[in-house]
mmCIF file of C-alpha atoms in Angstrom:
data_model
loop_
_atom_site.group_PDB
_atom_site.id
_atom_site.type_symbol
_atom_site.label_atom_id
_atom_site.label_comp_id
_atom_site.label_asym_id
_atom_site.label_seq_id
_atom_site.Cartn_x
_atom_site.Cartn_y
_atom_site.Cartn_z
ATOM 1 C CA MET A 124 68.049 84.558 50.300
ATOM 2 C CA ARG A 125 66.489 81.786 52.326
ATOM 3 C CA LEU A 126 67.944 80.014 55.232
ATOM 4 C CA GLY A 127 65.022 77.531 55.632
ATOM 5 C CA GLY A 128 61.655 77.723 57.012
ATOM 6 C CA ARG A 129 60.736 80.894 59.226
ATOM 7 C CA GLY A 130 61.553 80.262 62.832
ATOM 8 C CA ASN A 131 63.872 77.173 62.303
ATOM 9 C CA ALA A 132 66.965 79.244 63.259
ATOM 10 C CA MET A 133 68.283 76.232 65.560
ATOM 11 C CA ALA A 134 68.736 74.366 62.688
ATOM 12 C CA HIS A 135 71.340 76.518 61.303
ATOM 13 C CA GLY A 136 73.424 77.011 64.603
ATOM 14 C CA TRP A 137 71.512 80.007 66.316
ATOM 15 C CA GLU A 138 71.813 78.560 69.740
ATOM 16 C CA GLY A 139 69.901 79.321 72.990
ATOM 17 C CA THR A 140 66.839 78.801 75.013
ATOM 18 C CA LEU A 141 64.558 81.911 75.641
ATOM 19 C CA SER A 142 63.629 83.343 78.954
ATOM 20 C CA THR A 143 60.679 81.769 80.719
ATOM 21 C CA THR A 144 57.514 83.565 81.964
ATOM 22 C CA GLY A 145 55.575 82.841 84.671
ATOM 23 C CA GLU A 146 51.751 82.585 85.098
ATOM 24 C CA ASP A 147 51.445 86.310 85.312
ATOM 25 C CA GLY A 148 53.270 86.954 82.291
ATOM 26 C CA VAL A 149 55.973 88.663 83.809
ATOM 27 C CA ARG A 150 59.548 87.193 83.442
ATOM 28 C CA GLY A 151 61.620 86.538 86.399
ATOM 29 C CA ARG A 152 64.333 88.932 88.374
ATOM 30 C CA MET A 153 67.338 90.204 86.397
ATOM 31 C CA ARG A 154 70.162 87.747 86.470
ATOM 32 C CA ALA A 155 72.677 88.091 89.195
ATOM 33 C CA ASP A 156 75.608 87.760 87.005
ATOM 34 C CA GLY A 157 74.398 90.906 85.134
ATOM 35 C CA LYS A 158 74.092 88.839 81.603
ATOM 36 C CA MET A 159 71.376 88.799 79.199
ATOM 37 C CA ARG A 160 70.583 86.948 75.891
ATOM 38 C CA ALA A 161 70.650 88.896 72.687
ATOM 39 C CA VAL A 162 71.006 88.850 68.711
ATOM 40 C CA VAL A 163 74.493 89.773 68.237
ATOM 41 C CA ARG A 164 77.058 90.104 65.386
ATOM 42 C CA ASP A 165 80.624 90.985 65.294
ATOM 43 C CA SER A 166 80.748 92.263 61.606
ATOM 44 C CA TYR A 167 78.399 93.347 58.775
ATOM 45 C CA GLY A 168 77.026 90.860 56.415
ATOM 46 C CA ALA A 169 74.215 88.703 55.617
ATOM 47 C CA ALA A 170 72.262 86.842 58.164
ATOM 48 C CA ASP A 171 74.687 84.100 58.875
ATOM 49 C CA VAL A 172 76.750 86.867 60.873
ATOM 50 C CA LEU A 173 74.027 86.729 63.369
ATOM 51 C CA ARG A 174 74.049 84.523 66.408
ATOM 52 C CA VAL A 175 72.124 84.521 69.944
ATOM 53 C CA ALA A 176 74.581 84.915 72.683
ATOM 54 C CA GLU A 177 74.775 85.880 76.319
ATOM 55 C CA ILE A 178 76.087 89.370 76.750
ATOM 56 C CA ALA A 179 76.375 92.107 79.499
ATOM 57 C CA ARG A 180 73.157 93.739 80.426
ATOM 58 C CA PRO A 181 73.436 97.434 79.417
ATOM 59 C CA ALA A 182 72.750 100.197 82.132
ATOM 60 C CA PRO A 183 70.851 103.413 81.693
ATOM 61 C CA ALA A 184 72.419 106.634 81.475
ATOM 62 C CA ALA A 185 70.906 109.987 82.300
ATOM 63 C CA GLY A 186 67.680 110.655 80.539
ATOM 64 C CA GLU A 187 67.397 107.103 79.600
ATOM 65 C CA VAL A 188 65.602 104.061 81.020
ATOM 66 C CA LEU A 189 66.197 100.233 81.100
ATOM 67 C CA VAL A 190 63.429 98.423 79.452
ATOM 68 C CA GLN A 191 62.670 94.459 80.028
ATOM 69 C CA VAL A 192 62.042 93.614 76.148
ATOM 70 C CA GLU A 193 58.862 91.742 75.557
ATOM 71 C CA ALA A 194 59.000 92.192 71.976
ATOM 72 C CA ALA A 195 61.044 94.023 69.217
ATOM 73 C CA GLY A 196 59.956 95.196 65.712
ATOM 74 C CA LEU A 197 61.732 94.203 62.664
ATOM 75 C CA ASP A 198 62.080 96.609 60.026
ATOM 76 C CA ARG A 199 64.028 97.334 56.779
ATOM 77 C CA GLY A 200 66.498 99.432 59.066
ATOM 78 C CA ALA A 201 67.428 96.285 60.848
ATOM 79 C CA TRP A 202 68.577 94.665 57.612
ATOM 80 C CA HIS A 203 70.382 97.855 56.282
ATOM 81 C CA LEU A 204 72.095 97.939 59.854
ATOM 82 C CA MET A 205 73.079 94.261 59.571
ATOM 83 C CA THR A 206 74.685 94.382 56.179
ATOM 84 C CA GLY A 207 76.021 97.930 56.655
ATOM 85 C CA LYS A 208 74.646 98.904 53.446
ATOM 86 C CA PRO A 209 74.491 101.690 51.903
ATOM 87 C CA TYR A 210 77.958 102.490 53.111
ATOM 88 C CA LEU A 211 77.360 105.928 54.230
ATOM 89 C CA LEU A 212 75.478 104.205 57.232
ATOM 90 C CA ARG A 213 78.724 103.145 58.655
ATOM 91 C CA LEU A 214 79.865 106.802 59.380
ATOM 92 C CA VAL A 215 77.153 106.758 62.259
ATOM 93 C CA PHE A 216 77.030 103.046 63.148
ATOM 94 C CA GLY A 217 80.647 102.005 62.725
ATOM 95 C CA VAL A 218 82.958 102.133 59.802
ATOM 96 C CA ARG A 219 84.848 98.850 60.002
ATOM 97 C CA ARG A 220 82.377 96.873 62.308
ATOM 98 C CA PRO A 221 79.159 97.992 64.191
ATOM 99 C CA ARG A 222 79.556 99.955 67.507
ATOM 100 C CA ASN A 223 76.793 98.306 68.859
ATOM 101 C CA PRO A 224 76.843 94.239 68.206
ATOM 102 C CA VAL A 225 73.048 94.113 68.961
ATOM 103 C CA LEU A 226 70.511 94.477 66.277
ATOM 104 C CA GLY A 227 66.962 95.997 66.484
ATOM 105 C CA ARG A 228 65.586 99.653 67.467
ATOM 106 C CA GLU A 229 61.725 98.941 67.990
ATOM 107 C CA LEU A 230 60.462 97.733 71.124
ATOM 108 C CA ALA A 231 57.775 97.205 73.616
ATOM 109 C CA GLY A 232 58.302 96.357 77.250
ATOM 110 C CA ARG A 233 58.237 97.297 80.662
ATOM 111 C CA VAL A 234 60.648 99.775 82.491
ATOM 112 C CA VAL A 235 63.024 98.057 85.042
ATOM 113 C CA GLY A 236 65.463 100.846 85.729
ATOM 114 C CA VAL A 237 65.649 104.652 85.597
ATOM 115 C CA GLY A 238 68.598 106.742 84.638
ATOM 116 C CA GLU A 239 69.553 110.224 86.369
ATOM 117 C CA GLY A 240 66.966 112.763 85.881
ATOM 118 C CA VAL A 241 64.145 110.602 84.626
ATOM 119 C CA THR A 242 60.716 111.368 86.054
ATOM 120 C CA LYS A 243 58.346 110.676 83.191
ATOM 121 C CA PHE A 244 58.649 106.905 83.614
ATOM 122 C CA ALA A 245 59.019 104.777 86.686
ATOM 123 C CA GLU A 246 59.796 101.032 87.091
ATOM 124 C CA GLY A 247 56.834 98.622 85.914
ATOM 125 C CA ASP A 248 55.565 101.127 83.220
ATOM 126 C CA GLU A 249 54.470 99.557 80.223
ATOM 127 C CA VAL A 250 56.101 101.368 77.415
ATOM 128 C CA PHE A 251 56.569 101.378 73.390
ATOM 129 C CA GLY A 252 59.003 103.151 70.976
ATOM 130 C CA ILE A 253 62.534 103.105 69.964
ATOM 131 C CA GLY A 254 65.584 101.988 71.892
ATOM 132 C CA GLU A 255 69.037 100.718 71.053
ATOM 133 C CA GLY A 256 69.773 97.169 70.685
ATOM 134 C CA THR A 257 66.400 95.613 71.083
ATOM 135 C CA PHE A 258 66.755 92.067 69.893
ATOM 136 C CA ALA A 259 67.726 91.149 73.460
ATOM 137 C CA GLU A 260 66.192 90.787 76.830
ATOM 138 C CA TYR A 261 66.861 94.278 77.801
ATOM 139 C CA ALA A 262 67.558 97.341 75.978
ATOM 140 C CA VAL A 263 68.164 101.033 76.866
ATOM 141 C CA ALA A 264 65.753 103.832 75.515
ATOM 142 C CA ARG A 265 65.882 107.494 75.816
ATOM 143 C CA VAL A 266 62.909 108.921 77.359
ATOM 144 C CA GLY A 267 62.143 111.113 74.168
ATOM 145 C CA LYS A 268 61.740 108.179 72.412
ATOM 146 C CA LEU A 269 59.212 106.247 74.592
ATOM 147 C CA ALA A 270 55.578 106.604 75.243
ATOM 148 C CA THR A 271 53.133 104.606 77.155
ATOM 149 C CA LYS A 272 51.994 101.443 75.669
ATOM 150 C CA PRO A 273 48.339 101.487 74.331
ATOM 151 C CA ALA A 274 46.427 99.419 76.371
ATOM 152 C CA SER A 275 44.550 97.895 73.519
ATOM 153 C CA LEU A 276 47.581 96.356 72.111
ATOM 154 C CA SER A 277 49.708 93.420 72.839
ATOM 155 C CA PHE A 278 53.596 94.027 73.284
ATOM 156 C CA ALA A 279 54.098 92.301 69.894
ATOM 157 C CA GLN A 280 51.619 94.712 68.271
ATOM 158 C CA ALA A 281 53.148 97.749 69.984
ATOM 159 C CA ALA A 282 56.729 96.695 69.318
ATOM 160 C CA ALA A 283 55.643 97.189 65.519
ATOM 161 C CA CYS A 284 54.963 100.843 65.699
ATOM 162 C CA GLY A 285 57.915 102.889 66.844
ATOM 163 C CA ILE A 286 59.874 103.536 63.667
ATOM 164 C CA SER A 287 57.288 102.325 60.995
ATOM 165 C CA GLY A 288 54.322 104.109 62.463
ATOM 166 C CA THR A 289 55.851 107.251 63.131
ATOM 167 C CA THR A 290 57.859 107.252 59.885
ATOM 168 C CA ALA A 291 54.294 106.850 57.838
ATOM 169 C CA LEU A 292 52.667 109.464 60.039
ATOM 170 C CA GLN A 293 55.558 112.171 59.179
ATOM 171 C CA ALA A 294 55.454 111.106 55.485
ATOM 172 C CA LEU A 295 51.813 111.827 55.148
ATOM 173 C CA ARG A 296 51.101 114.717 57.637
ATOM 174 C CA ASP A 297 54.701 116.779 57.501
ATOM 175 C CA GLY A 298 56.141 115.715 54.173
ATOM 176 C CA GLY A 299 52.710 115.363 52.371
ATOM 177 C CA ARG A 300 50.584 117.929 54.130
ATOM 178 C CA ILE A 301 47.876 115.565 53.455
ATOM 179 C CA GLN A 302 44.356 116.947 53.091
ATOM 180 C CA ALA A 303 40.972 115.307 53.530
ATOM 181 C CA GLY A 304 39.466 114.387 50.293
ATOM 182 C CA GLN A 305 42.885 114.304 48.226
ATOM 183 C CA LYS A 306 43.632 111.057 46.093
ATOM 184 C CA VAL A 307 46.701 109.630 47.676
ATOM 185 C CA LEU A 308 49.028 106.877 46.232
ATOM 186 C CA ILE A 309 51.110 104.646 48.427
ATOM 187 C CA THR A 310 53.801 102.305 46.852
ATOM 188 C CA GLY A 311 54.937 99.498 48.751
ATOM 189 C CA ALA A 312 51.505 99.724 50.679
ATOM 190 C CA SER A 313 51.957 96.244 51.987
ATOM 191 C CA GLY A 314 55.265 96.844 53.788
ATOM 192 C CA GLY A 315 55.793 97.966 57.497
ATOM 193 C CA VAL A 316 55.568 101.520 56.740
ATOM 194 C CA GLY A 317 52.840 101.196 53.911
ATOM 195 C CA SER A 318 50.586 99.238 56.079
ATOM 196 C CA PHE A 319 50.527 102.063 58.488
ATOM 197 C CA ALA A 320 50.437 104.847 55.627
ATOM 198 C CA VAL A 321 47.267 103.127 54.209
ATOM 199 C CA GLN A 322 45.691 103.557 57.504
ATOM 200 C CA LEU A 323 46.854 106.898 58.598
ATOM 201 C CA ALA A 324 45.790 108.245 55.003
ATOM 202 C CA LYS A 325 42.246 106.821 55.524
ATOM 203 C CA ALA A 326 42.244 108.322 59.002
ATOM 204 C CA PHE A 327 43.324 111.919 57.481
ATOM 205 C CA GLY A 328 40.180 111.383 55.129
ATOM 206 C CA ALA A 329 41.777 110.755 51.951
ATOM 207 C CA GLU A 330 40.792 108.246 49.125
ATOM 208 C CA VAL A 331 43.869 105.886 49.004
ATOM 209 C CA THR A 332 45.347 103.572 46.127
ATOM 210 C CA GLY A 333 47.908 101.130 47.371
ATOM 211 C CA THR A 334 50.525 99.087 45.007
ATOM 212 C CA ALA A 335 51.623 95.819 46.087
ATOM 213 C CA SER A 336 52.337 92.403 44.544
ATOM 214 C CA THR A 337 49.764 89.989 43.661
ATOM 215 C CA ALA A 338 49.967 88.031 46.535
ATOM 216 C CA LYS A 339 49.617 90.960 48.982
ATOM 217 C CA LEU A 340 46.705 92.710 47.337
ATOM 218 C CA GLY A 341 44.309 91.321 49.582
ATOM 219 C CA LEU A 342 46.262 92.675 52.599
ATOM 220 C CA VAL A 343 46.358 96.102 51.228
ATOM 221 C CA LYS A 344 42.421 96.047 50.590
ATOM 222 C CA SER A 345 41.943 94.579 54.291
ATOM 223 C CA LEU A 346 43.945 97.689 55.699
ATOM 224 C CA GLY A 347 41.336 99.990 54.010
ATOM 225 C CA ALA A 348 42.489 101.212 50.738
ATOM 226 C CA ASP A 349 39.884 102.319 48.375
ATOM 227 C CA HIS A 350 41.938 100.841 45.611
ATOM 228 C CA VAL A 351 45.128 98.468 44.672
ATOM 229 C CA LEU A 352 47.270 98.144 42.018
ATOM 230 C CA ASP A 353 49.408 94.879 41.354
ATOM 231 C CA TYR A 354 52.654 96.403 40.215
ATOM 232 C CA THR A 355 53.628 93.387 38.425
ATOM 233 C CA ASN A 356 51.034 94.348 35.678
ATOM 234 C CA GLU A 357 49.705 97.594 36.324
ATOM 235 C CA ASP A 358 51.592 100.881 36.016
ATOM 236 C CA PHE A 359 50.480 103.708 38.309
ATOM 237 C CA ALA A 360 51.879 106.367 36.008
ATOM 238 C CA ASP A 361 49.803 105.174 32.922
ATOM 239 C CA GLY A 362 47.959 108.575 33.097
ATOM 240 C CA THR A 363 44.723 106.867 34.282
ATOM 241 C CA VAL A 364 44.477 108.716 37.770
ATOM 242 C CA HIS A 365 46.403 111.596 38.482
ATOM 243 C CA TYR A 366 47.299 111.882 42.444
ATOM 244 C CA ASP A 367 47.571 114.989 44.904
ATOM 245 C CA LEU A 368 49.818 113.127 46.936
ATOM 246 C CA ILE A 369 52.162 110.130 46.397
ATOM 247 C CA ILE A 370 54.080 108.478 49.386
ATOM 248 C CA ASP A 371 56.719 106.641 47.369
ATOM 249 C CA LEU A 372 58.256 103.649 49.753
ATOM 250 C CA ALA A 373 59.318 100.815 47.339
ATOM 251 C CA GLY A 374 60.387 100.311 43.925
ATOM 252 C CA ASN A 375 62.743 103.268 43.146
ATOM 253 C CA PRO A 376 60.504 104.872 40.329
ATOM 254 C CA THR A 377 61.993 107.554 38.525
ATOM 255 C CA LEU A 378 61.025 111.149 39.199
ATOM 256 C CA LYS A 379 59.745 111.273 35.774
ATOM 257 C CA ARG A 380 57.161 108.575 36.561
ATOM 258 C CA LEU A 381 56.094 110.039 40.022
ATOM 259 C CA ARG A 382 55.633 113.331 38.283
ATOM 260 C CA ARG A 383 53.439 111.980 35.504
ATOM 261 C CA ALA A 384 51.290 110.071 38.118
ATOM 262 C CA LEU A 385 50.857 113.540 40.032
ATOM 263 C CA THR A 386 48.508 116.197 39.447
ATOM 264 C CA LYS A 387 49.708 119.516 38.129
ATOM 265 C CA THR A 388 50.328 120.660 41.609
ATOM 266 C CA GLY A 389 50.523 117.372 43.275
ATOM 267 C CA THR A 390 53.353 116.306 46.110
ATOM 268 C CA ALA A 391 55.430 113.328 45.960
ATOM 269 C CA VAL A 392 57.271 112.391 49.130
ATOM 270 C CA ILE A 393 60.085 109.881 48.700
ATOM 271 C CA ALA A 394 60.244 107.971 51.967
ATOM 272 C CA GLY A 395 61.756 104.484 50.937
ATOM 273 C CA GLY A 396 62.757 102.425 47.968
ATOM 274 C CA GLU A 397 65.453 100.263 47.882
ATOM 275 C CA GLY A 398 68.690 100.214 45.205
ATOM 276 C CA GLY A 399 70.766 102.712 44.238
ATOM 277 C CA GLY A 400 74.510 102.462 44.556
ATOM 278 C CA PRO A 401 76.264 100.752 47.321
ATOM 279 C CA ILE A 402 77.670 103.819 48.807
ATOM 280 C CA ALA A 403 74.549 105.974 49.105
ATOM 281 C CA GLY A 404 71.680 103.819 48.224
ATOM 282 C CA GLY A 405 68.494 105.532 47.251
ATOM 283 C CA THR A 406 69.292 108.734 48.799
ATOM 284 C CA ASP A 407 70.652 110.148 45.591
ATOM 285 C CA ARG A 408 67.058 109.991 44.047
ATOM 286 C CA GLN A 409 65.658 111.923 47.188
ATOM 287 C CA LEU A 410 68.505 114.608 46.828
ATOM 288 C CA ARG A 411 67.475 114.743 43.031
ATOM 289 C CA ALA A 412 63.633 115.307 43.793
ATOM 290 C CA ARG A 413 64.673 118.280 46.241
ATOM 291 C CA LEU A 414 67.057 120.024 43.658
ATOM 292 C CA LEU A 415 64.209 119.335 41.124
ATOM 293 C CA SER A 416 61.350 120.728 43.190
ATOM 294 C CA PRO A 417 61.933 124.438 43.033
ATOM 295 C CA PHE A 418 61.741 124.337 39.424
ATOM 296 C CA VAL A 419 58.570 122.615 38.540
ATOM 297 C CA ARG A 420 54.929 123.172 39.946
ATOM 298 C CA GLN A 421 54.678 119.973 41.419
ATOM 299 C CA ARG A 422 56.438 119.622 44.763
ATOM 300 C CA MET A 423 59.067 117.043 45.194
ATOM 301 C CA THR A 424 60.398 115.993 48.283
ATOM 302 C CA SER A 425 61.925 113.415 50.636
ATOM 303 C CA LEU A 426 61.612 112.286 54.486
ATOM 304 C CA LEU A 427 64.213 112.153 57.127
ATOM 305 C CA ALA A 428 61.985 110.571 59.764
ATOM 306 C CA ARG A 429 62.401 111.793 63.480
ATOM 307 C CA GLU A 430 62.376 109.809 66.555
ATOM 308 C CA THR A 431 60.224 111.641 69.182
ATOM 309 C CA ALA A 432 57.749 110.768 71.883
ATOM 310 C CA THR A 433 55.479 113.377 70.682
ATOM 311 C CA ASP A 434 54.678 111.320 67.644
ATOM 312 C CA LEU A 435 54.121 107.921 69.626
ATOM 313 C CA GLU A 436 51.578 109.837 71.525
ATOM 314 C CA VAL A 437 49.894 110.923 68.414
ATOM 315 C CA LEU A 438 50.161 107.443 67.026
ATOM 316 C CA LYS A 439 48.706 105.910 70.238
ATOM 317 C CA GLU A 440 45.636 108.314 70.066
ATOM 318 C CA LEU A 441 44.786 107.001 66.567
ATOM 319 C CA ILE A 442 45.444 103.469 67.776
ATOM 320 C CA GLU A 443 43.200 103.757 70.822
ATOM 321 C CA ALA A 444 40.555 105.301 68.619
ATOM 322 C CA GLY A 445 40.535 102.225 66.590
ATOM 323 C CA GLN A 446 41.751 103.928 63.398
ATOM 324 C CA VAL A 447 44.912 102.321 63.113
ATOM 325 C CA VAL A 448 45.983 98.583 64.114
ATOM 326 C CA PRO A 449 49.514 97.139 63.411
ATOM 327 C CA SER A 450 49.525 94.516 60.961
ATOM 328 C CA ILE A 451 51.397 91.728 62.269
ATOM 329 C CA ASP A 452 52.835 89.015 59.707
ATOM 330 C CA SER A 453 54.168 86.697 62.262
ATOM 331 C CA ILE A 454 55.754 86.750 65.339
ATOM 332 C CA VAL A 455 59.085 84.830 66.008
ATOM 333 C CA PRO A 456 61.283 84.096 69.162
ATOM 334 C CA LEU A 457 64.949 85.830 69.167
ATOM 335 C CA THR A 458 66.402 82.568 67.544
ATOM 336 C CA GLY A 459 64.006 83.336 64.555
ATOM 337 C CA ALA A 460 65.399 87.087 63.880
ATOM 338 C CA PRO A 461 68.011 85.910 61.216
ATOM 339 C CA GLN A 462 65.517 84.040 59.390
ATOM 340 C CA ALA A 463 63.056 86.736 59.407
ATOM 341 C CA LEU A 464 65.390 89.267 58.034
ATOM 342 C CA CYS A 465 65.847 86.918 55.043
ATOM 343 C CA ASP A 466 62.227 86.837 54.576
ATOM 344 C CA LEU A 467 62.221 90.499 54.668
ATOM 345 C CA GLU A 468 64.678 90.788 52.044
ATOM 346 C CA ASP A 469 63.009 88.089 49.895
ATOM 347 C CA GLY A 470 59.769 90.202 49.963
ATOM 348 C CA LEU A 471 57.875 87.411 51.613
ATOM 349 C CA VAL A 472 56.753 89.839 54.526
ATOM 350 C CA GLY A 473 53.182 91.550 54.658
ATOM 351 C CA GLY A 474 53.308 94.353 57.611
ATOM 352 C CA LYS A 475 55.521 93.639 60.172
ATOM 353 C CA ILE A 476 57.430 91.030 61.968
ATOM 354 C CA THR A 477 57.899 91.276 65.413
ATOM 355 C CA VAL A 478 60.603 89.228 67.777
ATOM 356 C CA THR A 479 59.207 88.141 70.825
ATOM 357 C CA VAL A 480 61.648 87.705 73.893
ATOM 358 C CA SER A 481 59.558 86.136 76.709
#
């Protein structure tokens, strides 16, 4: 699906100018009328349901902070929340229409208000992590889903890490129980989660193979992969190599193919993959993997990522050690978010897109 060139959202009716930034890089004081600009939608659907509008600024509840958003990460989850597919998501986020009209969950910015009982952060602190409705000038976030921003990263880089980085970490460490020296295959290695997974697997001491389309093989190699496979003409399950661990992020390969590519006691972690039915999406394959696992020598599992400050801190340490660098495809303004979601759906994005608000 294409709406025009990336960032040309104004040509398609998404209105509005962005906030101005002073010479010190900090935006001005909050508006007295309590309003802010945000990417919103009133219903589920394609990108044409999105618009930039003025809405009420949120207020932090107990255990939350209000963040002045400098940048927001755009991940596949934002597309699912925009479309409301698979339909099981609607049981959590709103059955007939989205409960929160503002898209976006990853963020980086500055704390400008604290809720009752918050002592970990204070006004002015630079943070990154996961909030609610982050394609906006301001968003609330729970303290347990934030960490202090790595000093080495820009806000645009830090905004890419919250969900994608911690998902990759948990897939390898918790789901995959990765060990140094293992042969690790990452499908969808050029994507948002995959670009972190390649670097993290190398940081854990693995020999890494990544799959990607022809155009993105160079990106995967630049992330540190030892080997790359072009999924358009190479089959990772052809028996040439057997892997100790497979992190399956894309493509919906059958369980049979995953098992064929594993060693006799290898592990496959299904942490992504589009497709499946409109109701449950790819979750049926994840469930079948868990049901099969007790009856075979190989370990077949799936991942339900957790959103914790603890793993953000782990990721921060690896970033500050120079072992992980967020891979940013492009940075777009709020008005460019709808087109960026189209580009993501069309497979045109390598790494992450971030939405800058300042």
